Short mmCIF file of C-alpha atoms in Angstrom, two decimals:
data_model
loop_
_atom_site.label_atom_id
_atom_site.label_comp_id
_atom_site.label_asym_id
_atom_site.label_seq_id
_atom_site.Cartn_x
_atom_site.Cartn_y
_atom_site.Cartn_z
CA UNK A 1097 -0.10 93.14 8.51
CA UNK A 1098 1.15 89.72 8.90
CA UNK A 1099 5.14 89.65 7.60
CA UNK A 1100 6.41 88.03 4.54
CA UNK A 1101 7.76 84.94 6.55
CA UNK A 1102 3.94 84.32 7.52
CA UNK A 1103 2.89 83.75 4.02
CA UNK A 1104 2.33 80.21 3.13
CA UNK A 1105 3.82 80.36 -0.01
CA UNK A 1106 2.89 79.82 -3.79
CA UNK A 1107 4.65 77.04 -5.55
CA UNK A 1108 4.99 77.33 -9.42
CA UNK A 1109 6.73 75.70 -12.25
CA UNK A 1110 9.96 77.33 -11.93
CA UNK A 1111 10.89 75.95 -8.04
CA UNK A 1112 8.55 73.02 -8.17
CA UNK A 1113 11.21 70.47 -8.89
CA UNK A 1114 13.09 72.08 -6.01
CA UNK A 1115 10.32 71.80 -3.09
CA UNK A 1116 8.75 68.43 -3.73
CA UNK A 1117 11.37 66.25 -5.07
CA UNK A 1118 14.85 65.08 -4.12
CA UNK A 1119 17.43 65.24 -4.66
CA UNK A 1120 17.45 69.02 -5.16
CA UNK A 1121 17.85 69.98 -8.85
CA UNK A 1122 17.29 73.23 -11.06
CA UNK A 1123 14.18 73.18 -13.63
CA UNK A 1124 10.74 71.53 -12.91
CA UNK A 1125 7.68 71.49 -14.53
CA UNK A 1126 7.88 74.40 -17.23
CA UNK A 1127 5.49 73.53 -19.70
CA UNK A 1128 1.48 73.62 -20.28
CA UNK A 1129 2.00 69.79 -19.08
CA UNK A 1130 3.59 67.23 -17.50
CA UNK A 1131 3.64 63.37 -16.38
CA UNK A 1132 6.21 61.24 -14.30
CA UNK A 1133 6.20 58.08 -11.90
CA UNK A 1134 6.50 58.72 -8.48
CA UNK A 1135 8.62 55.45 -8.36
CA UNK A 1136 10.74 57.33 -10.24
CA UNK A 1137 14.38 58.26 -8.96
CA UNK A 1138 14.89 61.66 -10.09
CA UNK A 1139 11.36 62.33 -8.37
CA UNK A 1140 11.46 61.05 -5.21
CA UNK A 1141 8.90 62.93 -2.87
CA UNK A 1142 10.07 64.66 -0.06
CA UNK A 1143 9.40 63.16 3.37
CA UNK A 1144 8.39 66.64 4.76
CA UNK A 1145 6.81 69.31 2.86
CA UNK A 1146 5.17 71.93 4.09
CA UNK A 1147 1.90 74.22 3.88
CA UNK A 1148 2.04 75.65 0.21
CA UNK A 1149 0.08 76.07 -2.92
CA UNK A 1150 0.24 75.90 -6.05
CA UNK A 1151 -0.21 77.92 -9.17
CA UNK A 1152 -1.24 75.06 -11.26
CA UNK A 1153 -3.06 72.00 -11.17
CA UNK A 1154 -2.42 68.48 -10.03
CA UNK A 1155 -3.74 65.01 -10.18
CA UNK A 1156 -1.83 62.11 -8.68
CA UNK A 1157 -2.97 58.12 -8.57
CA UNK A 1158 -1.34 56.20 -5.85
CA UNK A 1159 -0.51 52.82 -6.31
CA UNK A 1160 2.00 52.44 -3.81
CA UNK A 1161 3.22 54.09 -0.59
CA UNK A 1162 1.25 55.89 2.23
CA UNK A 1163 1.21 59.83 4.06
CA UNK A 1164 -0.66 62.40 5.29
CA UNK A 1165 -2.36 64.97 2.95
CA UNK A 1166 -3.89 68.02 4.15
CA UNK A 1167 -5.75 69.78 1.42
CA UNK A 1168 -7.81 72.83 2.95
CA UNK A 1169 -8.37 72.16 6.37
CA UNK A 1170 -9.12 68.24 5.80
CA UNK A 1171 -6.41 65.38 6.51
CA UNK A 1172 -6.56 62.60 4.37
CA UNK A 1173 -4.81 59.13 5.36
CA UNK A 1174 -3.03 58.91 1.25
CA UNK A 1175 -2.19 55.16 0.51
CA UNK A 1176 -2.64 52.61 -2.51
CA UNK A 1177 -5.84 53.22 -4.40
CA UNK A 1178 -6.33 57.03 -3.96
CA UNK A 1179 -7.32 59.55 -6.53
CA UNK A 1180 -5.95 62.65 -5.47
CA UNK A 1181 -7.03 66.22 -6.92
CA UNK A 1182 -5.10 69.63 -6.31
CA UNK A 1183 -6.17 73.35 -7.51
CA UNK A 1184 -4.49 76.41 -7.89
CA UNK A 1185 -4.39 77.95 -4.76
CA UNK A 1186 -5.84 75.29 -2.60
CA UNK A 1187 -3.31 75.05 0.74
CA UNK A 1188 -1.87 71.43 1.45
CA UNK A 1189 0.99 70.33 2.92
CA UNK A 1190 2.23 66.15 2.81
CA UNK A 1191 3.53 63.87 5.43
CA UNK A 1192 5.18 60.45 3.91
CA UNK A 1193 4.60 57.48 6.25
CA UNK A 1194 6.83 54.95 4.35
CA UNK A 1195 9.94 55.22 2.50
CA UNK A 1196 8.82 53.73 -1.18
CA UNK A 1197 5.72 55.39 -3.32
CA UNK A 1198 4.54 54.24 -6.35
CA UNK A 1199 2.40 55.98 -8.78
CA UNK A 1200 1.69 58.79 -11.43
CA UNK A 1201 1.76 62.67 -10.71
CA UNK A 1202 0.28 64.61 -13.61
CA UNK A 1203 0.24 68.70 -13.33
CA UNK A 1204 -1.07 70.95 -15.84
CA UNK A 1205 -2.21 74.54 -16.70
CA UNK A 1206 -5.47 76.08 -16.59
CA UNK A 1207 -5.22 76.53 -20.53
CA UNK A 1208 -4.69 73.00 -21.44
CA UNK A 1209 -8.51 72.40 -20.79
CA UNK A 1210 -11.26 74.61 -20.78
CA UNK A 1211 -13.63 75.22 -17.15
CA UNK A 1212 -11.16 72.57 -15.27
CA UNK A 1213 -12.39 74.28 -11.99
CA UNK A 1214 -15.88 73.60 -12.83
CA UNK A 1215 -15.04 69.59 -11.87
CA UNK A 1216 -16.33 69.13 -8.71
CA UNK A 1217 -12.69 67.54 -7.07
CA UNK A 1218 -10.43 70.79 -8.16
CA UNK A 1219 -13.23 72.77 -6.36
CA UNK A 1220 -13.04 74.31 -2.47
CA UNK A 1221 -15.61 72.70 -1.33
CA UNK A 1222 -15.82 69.69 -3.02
CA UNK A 1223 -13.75 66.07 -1.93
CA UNK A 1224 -10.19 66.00 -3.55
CA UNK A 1225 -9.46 62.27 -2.66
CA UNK A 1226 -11.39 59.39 -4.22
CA UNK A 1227 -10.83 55.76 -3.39
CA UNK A 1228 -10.22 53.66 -6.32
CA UNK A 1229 -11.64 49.94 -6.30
CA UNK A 1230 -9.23 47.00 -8.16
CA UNK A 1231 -10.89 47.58 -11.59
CA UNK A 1232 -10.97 51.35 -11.10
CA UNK A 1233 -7.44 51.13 -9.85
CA UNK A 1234 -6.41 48.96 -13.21
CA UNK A 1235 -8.88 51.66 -15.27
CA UNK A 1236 -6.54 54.36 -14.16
CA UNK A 1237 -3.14 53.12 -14.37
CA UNK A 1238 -4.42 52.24 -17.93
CA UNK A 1239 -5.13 55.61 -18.91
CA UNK A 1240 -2.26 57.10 -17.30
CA UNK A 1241 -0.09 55.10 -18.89
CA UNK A 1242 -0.90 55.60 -22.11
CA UNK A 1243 -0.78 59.81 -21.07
CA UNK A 1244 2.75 58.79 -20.15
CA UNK A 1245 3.41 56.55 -23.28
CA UNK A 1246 1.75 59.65 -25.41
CA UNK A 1247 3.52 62.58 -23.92
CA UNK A 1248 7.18 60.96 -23.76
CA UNK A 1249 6.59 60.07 -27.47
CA UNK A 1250 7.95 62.61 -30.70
CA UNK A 1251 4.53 62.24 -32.76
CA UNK A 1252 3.08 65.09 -34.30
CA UNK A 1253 0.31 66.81 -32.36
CA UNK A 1254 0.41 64.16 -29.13
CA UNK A 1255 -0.50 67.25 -27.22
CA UNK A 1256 -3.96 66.78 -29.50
CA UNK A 1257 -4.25 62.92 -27.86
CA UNK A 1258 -3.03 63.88 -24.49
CA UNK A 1259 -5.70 66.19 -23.73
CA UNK A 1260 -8.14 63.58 -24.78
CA UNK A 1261 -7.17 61.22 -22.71
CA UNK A 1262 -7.27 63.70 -19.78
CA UNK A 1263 -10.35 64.64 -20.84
CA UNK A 1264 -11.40 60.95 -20.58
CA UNK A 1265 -10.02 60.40 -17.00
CA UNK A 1266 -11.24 63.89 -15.60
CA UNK A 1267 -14.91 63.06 -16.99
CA UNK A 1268 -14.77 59.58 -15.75
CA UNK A 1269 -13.86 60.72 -12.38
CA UNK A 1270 -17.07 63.32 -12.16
CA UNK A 1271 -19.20 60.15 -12.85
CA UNK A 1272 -17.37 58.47 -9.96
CA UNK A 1273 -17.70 61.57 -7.97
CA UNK A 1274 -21.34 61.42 -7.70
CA UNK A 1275 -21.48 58.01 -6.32
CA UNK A 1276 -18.50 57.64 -4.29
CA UNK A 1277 -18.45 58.23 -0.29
CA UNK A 1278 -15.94 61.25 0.84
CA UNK A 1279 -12.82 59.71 2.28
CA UNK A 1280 -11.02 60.78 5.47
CA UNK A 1281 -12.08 61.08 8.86
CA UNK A 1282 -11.18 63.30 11.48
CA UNK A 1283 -7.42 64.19 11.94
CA UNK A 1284 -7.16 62.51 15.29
CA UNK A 1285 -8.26 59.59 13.46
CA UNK A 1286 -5.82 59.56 10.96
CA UNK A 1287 -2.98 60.67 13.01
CA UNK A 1288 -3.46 57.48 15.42
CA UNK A 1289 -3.90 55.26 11.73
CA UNK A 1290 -0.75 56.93 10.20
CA UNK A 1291 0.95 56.38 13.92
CA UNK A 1292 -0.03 52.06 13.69
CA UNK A 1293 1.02 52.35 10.08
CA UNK A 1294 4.33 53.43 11.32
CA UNK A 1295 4.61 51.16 14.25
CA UNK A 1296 4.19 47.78 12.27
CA UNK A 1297 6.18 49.20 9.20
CA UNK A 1298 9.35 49.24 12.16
CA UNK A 1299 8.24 46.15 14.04
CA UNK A 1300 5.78 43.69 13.15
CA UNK A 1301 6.41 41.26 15.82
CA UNK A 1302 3.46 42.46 18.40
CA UNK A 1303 0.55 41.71 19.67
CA UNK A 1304 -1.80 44.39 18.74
CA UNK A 1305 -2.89 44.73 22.77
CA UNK A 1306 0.52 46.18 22.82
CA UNK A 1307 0.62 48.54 20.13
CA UNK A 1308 -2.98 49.83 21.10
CA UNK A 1309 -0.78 50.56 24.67
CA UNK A 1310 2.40 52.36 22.73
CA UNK A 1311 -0.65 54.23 21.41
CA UNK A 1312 -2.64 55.04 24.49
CA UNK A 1313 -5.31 53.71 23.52
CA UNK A 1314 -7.41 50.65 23.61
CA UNK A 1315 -7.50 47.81 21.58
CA UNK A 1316 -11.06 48.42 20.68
CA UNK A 1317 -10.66 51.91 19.93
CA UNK A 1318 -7.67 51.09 17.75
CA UNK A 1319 -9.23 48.62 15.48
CA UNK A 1320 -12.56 51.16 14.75
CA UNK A 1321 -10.31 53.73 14.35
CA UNK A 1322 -8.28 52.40 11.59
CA UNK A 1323 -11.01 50.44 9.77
CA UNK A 1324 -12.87 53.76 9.47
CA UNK A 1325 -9.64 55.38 8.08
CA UNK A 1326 -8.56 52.55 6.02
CA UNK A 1327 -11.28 50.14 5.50
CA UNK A 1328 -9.37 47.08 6.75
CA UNK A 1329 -8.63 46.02 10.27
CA UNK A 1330 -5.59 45.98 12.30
CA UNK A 1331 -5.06 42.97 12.51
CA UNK A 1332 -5.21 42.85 8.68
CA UNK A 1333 -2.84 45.47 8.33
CA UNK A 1334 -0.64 43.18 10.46
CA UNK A 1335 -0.71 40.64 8.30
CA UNK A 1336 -0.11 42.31 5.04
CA UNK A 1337 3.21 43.69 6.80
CA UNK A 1338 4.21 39.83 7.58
CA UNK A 1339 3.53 39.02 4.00
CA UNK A 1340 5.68 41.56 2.93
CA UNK A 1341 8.34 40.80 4.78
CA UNK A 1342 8.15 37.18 4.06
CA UNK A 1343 8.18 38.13 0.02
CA UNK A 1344 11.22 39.47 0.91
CA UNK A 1345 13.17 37.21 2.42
CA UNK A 1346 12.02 34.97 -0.06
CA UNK A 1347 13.12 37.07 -2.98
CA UNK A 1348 16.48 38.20 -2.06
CA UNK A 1349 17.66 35.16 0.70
CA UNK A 1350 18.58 31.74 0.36
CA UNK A 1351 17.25 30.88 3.82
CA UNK A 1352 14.95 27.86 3.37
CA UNK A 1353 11.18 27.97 4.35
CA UNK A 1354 11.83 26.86 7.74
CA UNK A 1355 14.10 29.66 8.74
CA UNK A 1356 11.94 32.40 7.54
CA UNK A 1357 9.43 30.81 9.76
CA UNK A 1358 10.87 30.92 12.39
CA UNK A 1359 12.50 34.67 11.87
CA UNK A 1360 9.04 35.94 11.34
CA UNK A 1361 8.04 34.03 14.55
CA UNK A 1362 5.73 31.24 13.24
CA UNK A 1363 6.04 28.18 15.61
CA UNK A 1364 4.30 26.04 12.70
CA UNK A 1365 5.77 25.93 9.13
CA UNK A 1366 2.73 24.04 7.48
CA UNK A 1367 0.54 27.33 9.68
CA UNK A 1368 3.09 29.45 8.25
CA UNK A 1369 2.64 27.80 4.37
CA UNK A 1370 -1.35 28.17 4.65
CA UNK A 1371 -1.27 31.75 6.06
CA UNK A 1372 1.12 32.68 3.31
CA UNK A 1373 -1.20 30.99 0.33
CA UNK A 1374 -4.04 32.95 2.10
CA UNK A 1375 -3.17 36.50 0.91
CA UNK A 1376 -1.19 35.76 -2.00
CA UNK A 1377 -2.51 32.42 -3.39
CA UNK A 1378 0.90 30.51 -3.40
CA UNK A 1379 2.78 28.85 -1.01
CA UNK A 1380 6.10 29.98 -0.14
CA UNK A 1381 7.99 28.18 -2.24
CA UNK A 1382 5.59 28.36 -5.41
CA UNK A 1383 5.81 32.23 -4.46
CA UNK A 1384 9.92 32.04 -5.29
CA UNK A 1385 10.29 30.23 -7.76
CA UNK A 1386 7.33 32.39 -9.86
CA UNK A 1387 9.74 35.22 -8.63
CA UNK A 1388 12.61 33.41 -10.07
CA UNK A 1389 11.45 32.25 -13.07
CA UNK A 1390 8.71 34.39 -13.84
CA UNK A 1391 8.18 32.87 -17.42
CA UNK A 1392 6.75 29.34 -15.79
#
């Protein structure tokens, strides 16, 4: 007989607060049903947390943010646009990538709704992760937002409204289900994606020859790798991180246009003005002041 230590153990209500959140506080989810933002600060996911299940169930849309999720025996690559769907006693265990996550995590009792485990996602064979296009993504963040909206209000019955609206999401995601493509890949494959994701989140400033050699791997292996995992290129990864960092300086610095340039390593400003316009539709300085003044 395997010893008690061995047991991957069951989280419930009572210390769920406790093992997936920080910082560590008493109470958790308690009720029939609950909804927060994972943006939020008193619910900030741990970095690290283990093999577990739970005793209850659990849907989260990600907007923001990116990790590893094992559910079963499957790793997912988890980042902005993912449905993700958790059953009582399924194992998983997460792995957060970036610092930052954005989103909604709903969990909820087996009484709330009648035959939840006959929905293909809460079931042990079926796919728990669904990838969310724009208007999907904007379909969802609706809905959950007016669960939140609902459930933090003091109306009579709102449990009555809530589980419509759950209702609504689960049954529009069983209509996606049948049409959508299972997400994943194999775990070496995400690993290596989760490992680029982290290398270019640190230091954006390389050729991708070199981080395919941090990697061991080649260049060509790299960029079919990670457009498998992630449906976008290296190279457009890459990008996206420069962008980000740009918005930022541009945001909270009064460094003009030319010196961001030239800290993000762009011998060309007008280059630098068109690449910017190209994933965000503004140029730099259109992009600050809309920041600035976001009423013009």
């Amino acid at each position: 007989m395997r010893s008690a230590k061995h047991k991957i153990p069951v989280i419930t209500g009572r210390n769920f607060r406790d093992k997936y959140f920080y910082p560590a506080e008493t109470g958790g989810y308690q009720g029939l049903f609950d909804i927060h933002r994972r943006e939020d600060e008193a619910y900030r996911c741990q970095p690290l947390i283990t093999a577990n299940r739970l005793d209850f169930y659990m849907v989260v849309l990600v907007t923001g943010g990116e990790g590893i999720k094992t559910f079963g025996t499957k790793e997912y690559y988890i980042r902005k646009g993912m449905l993700c769907f958790i059953a009582p006693g399924m194992v998983t265990n997460w792995e957060s990538i970036v610092d930052e996550h954005q989103g909604y995590i709903m969990t909820f009792d087996e009484q709330i709704l009648p035959n939840l485990h006959t929905f293909p996602f809460f079931q042990v064979d079926g796919c728990p992760v669904i990838t969310l296009d724009e208007e999907q993504q904007q379909y969802y963040q609706h809905y959950f937002g007016e669960i939140e909206k609902e459930y933090q209000s003091d109306r009579p019955r709102k449990m009555e409204l809530v589980k419509a609206l759950l209702t609504v999401v689960l049954i529009k995601t069983q209509h996606l289900y049948s049409v959508t493509e299972p997400v994943g890949g194999s775990n070496a494959a995400i690993r290596l994606t989760a490992a680029f994701m982290a290398l270019i989140d640190k230091d954006f400033g390389q050729k991708l020859s070199t981080y395919a050699r941090l990697l061991n791997v080649t260049q060509n292996h790299l960029n079919d790798t990670v457009k498998a995992v992630t449906g976008k290129t290296p190279g457009t990864h890459l990008h996206e991180r420069i962008i980000r960092e740009a918005a930022q300086l541009l945001i909270h610095t009064q460094l003009t246009i030319a010196e961001i340039c030239y800290r993000l390593n762009f011998a060309d400003q007008s280059y630098f003005i068109r690449f910017f316009r190209k994933y965000t539709d503004l140029t730099p300085g259109q992009y600050r002041i809309s920041q600035k003044y976001p009423w013009i």
